[in-house]
GROMACS .gro file of C-alpha atoms in nm:
model
  196
    1MET     CA    1  20.237   4.847  13.913
    2ASP     CA    2  19.891   4.749  13.830
    3ASP     CA    3  19.757   4.414  13.717
    4GLU     CA    4  19.762   4.510  13.350
    5ALA     CA    5  20.117   4.617  13.355
    6GLU     CA    6  20.226   4.330  13.552
    7GLY     CA    7  20.078   4.103  13.279
    8ILE     CA    8  20.224   4.298  12.985
    9ALA     CA    9  20.562   4.272  13.172
   10ALA     CA   10  20.516   3.890  13.234
   11ALA     CA   11  20.440   3.824  12.881
   12LEU     CA   12  20.759   4.004  12.759
   13ASP     CA   13  20.954   3.829  13.002
   14GLN     CA   14  20.851   3.494  12.833
   15VAL     CA   15  20.926   3.627  12.479
   16GLY     CA   16  21.304   3.500  12.483
   17ALA     CA   17  21.217   3.154  12.620
   18ARG     CA   18  20.951   3.128  12.352
   19LEU     CA   19  21.177   3.258  12.070
   20LYS     CA   20  21.452   3.000  12.169
   21ARG     CA   21  21.193   2.697  12.192
   22LEU     CA   22  21.058   2.786  11.871
   23ARG     CA   23  21.408   2.813  11.716
   24ILE     CA   24  21.522   2.475  11.867
   25GLN     CA   25  21.191   2.300  11.737
   26ARG     CA   26  21.248   2.433  11.403
   27GLY     CA   27  21.600   2.303  11.405
   28VAL     CA   28  21.761   2.661  11.296
   29THR     CA   29  22.071   2.794  11.405
   30LEU     CA   30  22.135   3.143  11.533
   31THR     CA   31  22.356   3.192  11.251
   32GLU     CA   32  22.083   3.060  10.979
   33LEU     CA   33  21.816   3.290  11.163
   34ALA     CA   34  22.031   3.596  11.132
   35GLU     CA   35  22.077   3.538  10.751
   36THR     CA   36  21.687   3.499  10.719
   37THR     CA   37  21.580   3.793  10.935
   38GLY     CA   38  21.865   4.035  10.873
   39ILE     CA   39  21.898   4.067  11.263
   40SER     CA   40  22.246   4.011  11.389
   41LYS     CA   41  22.331   3.695  11.561
   42SER     CA   42  22.424   3.882  11.893
   43THR     CA   43  22.087   4.047  11.903
   44LEU     CA   44  21.895   3.715  11.844
   45SER     CA   45  22.117   3.574  12.137
   46ARG     CA   46  22.031   3.856  12.365
   47LEU     CA   47  21.676   3.847  12.282
   48GLU     CA   48  21.667   3.475  12.347
   49THR     CA   49  21.830   3.514  12.696
   50GLY     CA   50  21.607   3.823  12.807
   51GLN     CA   51  21.903   4.051  12.781
   52ARG     CA   52  21.750   4.267  12.491
   53LYS     CA   53  21.383   4.388  12.501
   54PRO     CA   54  21.162   4.268  12.248
   55SER     CA   55  21.038   4.526  11.979
   56LEU     CA   56  20.810   4.506  11.682
   57GLU     CA   57  21.141   4.590  11.462
   58LEU     CA   58  21.266   4.247  11.581
   59LEU     CA   59  20.935   4.040  11.636
   60LEU     CA   60  20.789   4.106  11.298
   61PRO     CA   61  21.074   3.935  11.098
   62LEU     CA   62  21.088   3.675  11.328
   63ALA     CA   63  20.737   3.579  11.318
   64GLN     CA   64  20.780   3.595  10.919
   65ALA     CA   65  21.070   3.377  10.936
   66TYR     CA   66  20.907   3.112  11.129
   67ARG     CA   67  20.539   3.176  10.968
   68VAL     CA   68  20.368   3.214  11.290
   69PRO     CA   69  20.141   3.509  11.420
   70LEU     CA   70  20.314   3.758  11.601
   71ASP     CA   71  20.072   3.680  11.900
   72ASP     CA   72  20.256   3.329  11.935
   73LEU     CA   73  20.580   3.513  11.975
   74VAL     CA   74  20.444   3.722  12.267
   75GLY     CA   75  20.215   3.474  12.416
   76ALA     CA   76  19.920   3.739  12.378
   77PRO     CA   77  19.618   3.604  12.553
   78GLU     CA   78  19.330   3.455  12.315
   79VAL     CA   79  19.048   3.667  12.253
   80GLY     CA   80  18.744   3.482  12.250
   81ASP     CA   81  18.498   3.493  11.956
   82PRO     CA   82  18.245   3.748  12.056
   83ARG     CA   83  17.953   3.574  11.867
   84ILE     CA   84  17.733   3.397  12.095
   85THR     CA   85  17.618   3.049  11.955
   86LEU     CA   86  17.264   3.002  12.048
   87LYS     CA   87  17.162   2.641  12.064
   88PRO     CA   88  16.773   2.615  12.040
   89ARG     CA   89  16.610   2.315  12.207
   90GLN     CA   90  16.245   2.210  12.215
   91VAL     CA   91  16.073   2.193  12.561
   92ASN     CA   92  15.700   2.089  12.560
   93GLY     CA   93  15.659   2.193  12.195
   94ARG     CA   94  15.825   2.546  12.276
   95THR     CA   95  16.154   2.649  12.121
   96VAL     CA   96  16.378   2.768  12.408
   97ILE     CA   97  16.708   2.955  12.321
   98PRO     CA   98  16.926   2.983  12.642
   99LEU     CA   99  17.085   3.338  12.651
  100THR     CA  100  17.296   3.309  12.965
  101LYS     CA  101  17.575   3.024  12.985
  102GLN     CA  102  17.667   3.049  13.365
  103PRO     CA  103  17.452   2.825  13.596
  104GLY     CA  104  17.286   2.976  13.891
  105GLY     CA  105  17.174   3.320  13.938
  106LEU     CA  106  16.956   3.517  13.687
  107GLN     CA  107  16.876   3.286  13.371
  108SER     CA  108  16.737   3.433  13.040
  109TRP     CA  109  16.593   3.269  12.755
  110LYS     CA  110  16.429   3.364  12.424
  111MET     CA  111  16.100   3.160  12.352
  112VAL     CA  112  15.892   3.081  12.060
  113ILE     CA  113  15.567   2.938  12.134
  114PRO     CA  114  15.348   2.803  11.865
  115PRO     CA  115  14.982   2.846  11.870
  116SER     CA  116  14.798   2.591  12.062
  117LYS     CA  117  14.441   2.473  12.153
  118ALA     CA  118  14.561   2.307  12.476
  119ALA     CA  119  14.368   2.456  12.791
  120PRO     CA  120  14.600   2.610  13.059
  121ASP     CA  121  14.752   2.420  13.305
  122PRO     CA  122  14.884   2.648  13.595
  123ARG     CA  123  15.201   2.558  13.776
  124VAL     CA  124  15.396   2.705  14.075
  125HIS     CA  125  15.746   2.683  14.148
  126GLU     CA  126  16.020   2.887  14.339
  127GLY     CA  127  16.117   3.211  14.174
  128TYR     CA  128  16.055   3.509  14.011
  129GLU     CA  129  16.008   3.573  13.629
  130TRP     CA  130  16.010   3.857  13.387
  131MET     CA  131  15.884   3.844  13.040
  132TYR     CA  132  15.896   4.062  12.739
  133VAL     CA  133  15.695   4.005  12.415
  134LEU     CA  134  15.898   4.057  12.121
  135SER     CA  135  15.635   3.954  11.855
  136GLY     CA  136  15.266   3.785  11.856
  137ARG     CA  137  15.055   3.792  12.151
  138LEU     CA  138  15.100   3.620  12.467
  139ARG     CA  139  14.862   3.484  12.705
  140LEU     CA  140  14.927   3.480  13.080
  141VAL     CA  141  14.712   3.307  13.332
  142LEU     CA  142  14.837   3.432  13.656
  143GLY     CA  143  14.642   3.340  13.956
  144ASP     CA  144  14.280   3.474  13.892
  145HIS     CA  145  14.403   3.692  13.607
  146ASP     CA  146  14.401   3.601  13.248
  147LEU     CA  147  14.609   3.839  13.042
  148VAL     CA  148  14.703   3.903  12.671
  149LEU     CA  149  15.003   4.095  12.618
  150GLY     CA  150  15.139   4.243  12.285
  151PRO     CA  151  15.461   4.334  12.137
  152GLY     CA  152  15.659   4.563  12.379
  153GLU     CA  153  15.449   4.469  12.680
  154VAL     CA  154  15.633   4.319  12.994
  155ALA     CA  155  15.499   4.105  13.280
  156GLU     CA  156  15.660   4.035  13.619
  157PHE     CA  157  15.555   3.799  13.862
  158ASP     CA  158  15.653   3.578  14.152
  159THR     CA  159  15.636   3.205  14.018
  160ARG     CA  160  15.480   3.076  14.353
  161VAL     CA  161  15.153   3.209  14.206
  162PRO     CA  162  15.016   2.961  13.967
  163HIS     CA  163  15.077   3.053  13.630
  164TRP     CA  164  15.073   2.941  13.270
  165PHE     CA  165  15.153   3.099  12.944
  166GLY     CA  166  15.130   3.062  12.580
  167SER     CA  167  15.013   3.186  12.244
  168ALA     CA  168  14.715   3.392  12.250
  169GLY     CA  169  14.617   3.386  11.863
  170GLU     CA  170  14.689   3.183  11.560
  171GLN     CA  171  15.056   3.292  11.518
  172PRO     CA  172  15.329   3.203  11.749
  173VAL     CA  173  15.462   3.447  12.016
  174GLU     CA  174  15.801   3.533  12.086
  175LEU     CA  175  15.926   3.644  12.417
  176LEU     CA  176  16.228   3.717  12.635
  177SER     CA  177  16.225   3.563  12.963
  178VAL     CA  178  16.438   3.659  13.276
  179PHE     CA  179  16.407   3.403  13.564
  180GLY     CA  180  16.558   3.394  13.895
  181GLY     CA  181  16.539   3.048  14.084
  182GLN     CA  182  16.576   3.169  14.433
  183GLY     CA  183  16.332   3.467  14.388
  184GLU     CA  184  16.601   3.711  14.253
  185ARG     CA  185  16.380   3.994  14.090
  186MET     CA  186  16.504   4.238  13.802
  187HIS     CA  187  16.580   4.580  13.935
  188VAL     CA  188  16.511   4.855  13.678
  189ARG     CA  189  16.697   5.169  13.739
  190ALA     CA  190  16.605   5.455  13.506
  191LYS     CA  191  16.657   5.819  13.517
  192SER     CA  192  16.356   6.036  13.453
  193GLY     CA  193  16.428   6.272  13.154
  194PRO     CA  194  16.414   6.643  13.187
  195LYS     CA  195  16.080   6.787  13.246
  196ARG     CA  196  15.942   6.986  12.965
   0.00000   0.00000   0.00000
């Protein structure tokens, strides 16, 4: 039996105990529950003791009688909200939105950098960075290079090389950044299309 099937079997094994606990918490007798649901008292008793397998025909009236979601009766695992809640923060006048939640490994951010007249102040640190310009123009000072990247352009560099980046114009620049603190690099794998 695979893990998924074992998980389903384990959840079904707990339905009886869950039903009995709920009935006792509500102060309802088997007789009262049978009258409310139309399910015989003996069937309800066998459900609670695990002698009868739960089915939708039995669980739906019980969920309605107890006024609980069906998931509560079967102990279905919670499905997390698929929406990502982004919490922007200000770092040195830049809006930084973390896109990864787990610590360590590759980290990604969306950044919005306002225009500035500040002179570049290149820094170095361990790691490797990959940047993709979404909108605006990005000025990247990297070692002896002074580059301007536009929307759709990408830069990838070792952060041990002195570097600085900011807006290259009168408008903010928006970019995606992926950073590996221990020198992890992006690995791009692409198939070439059919030759024409």
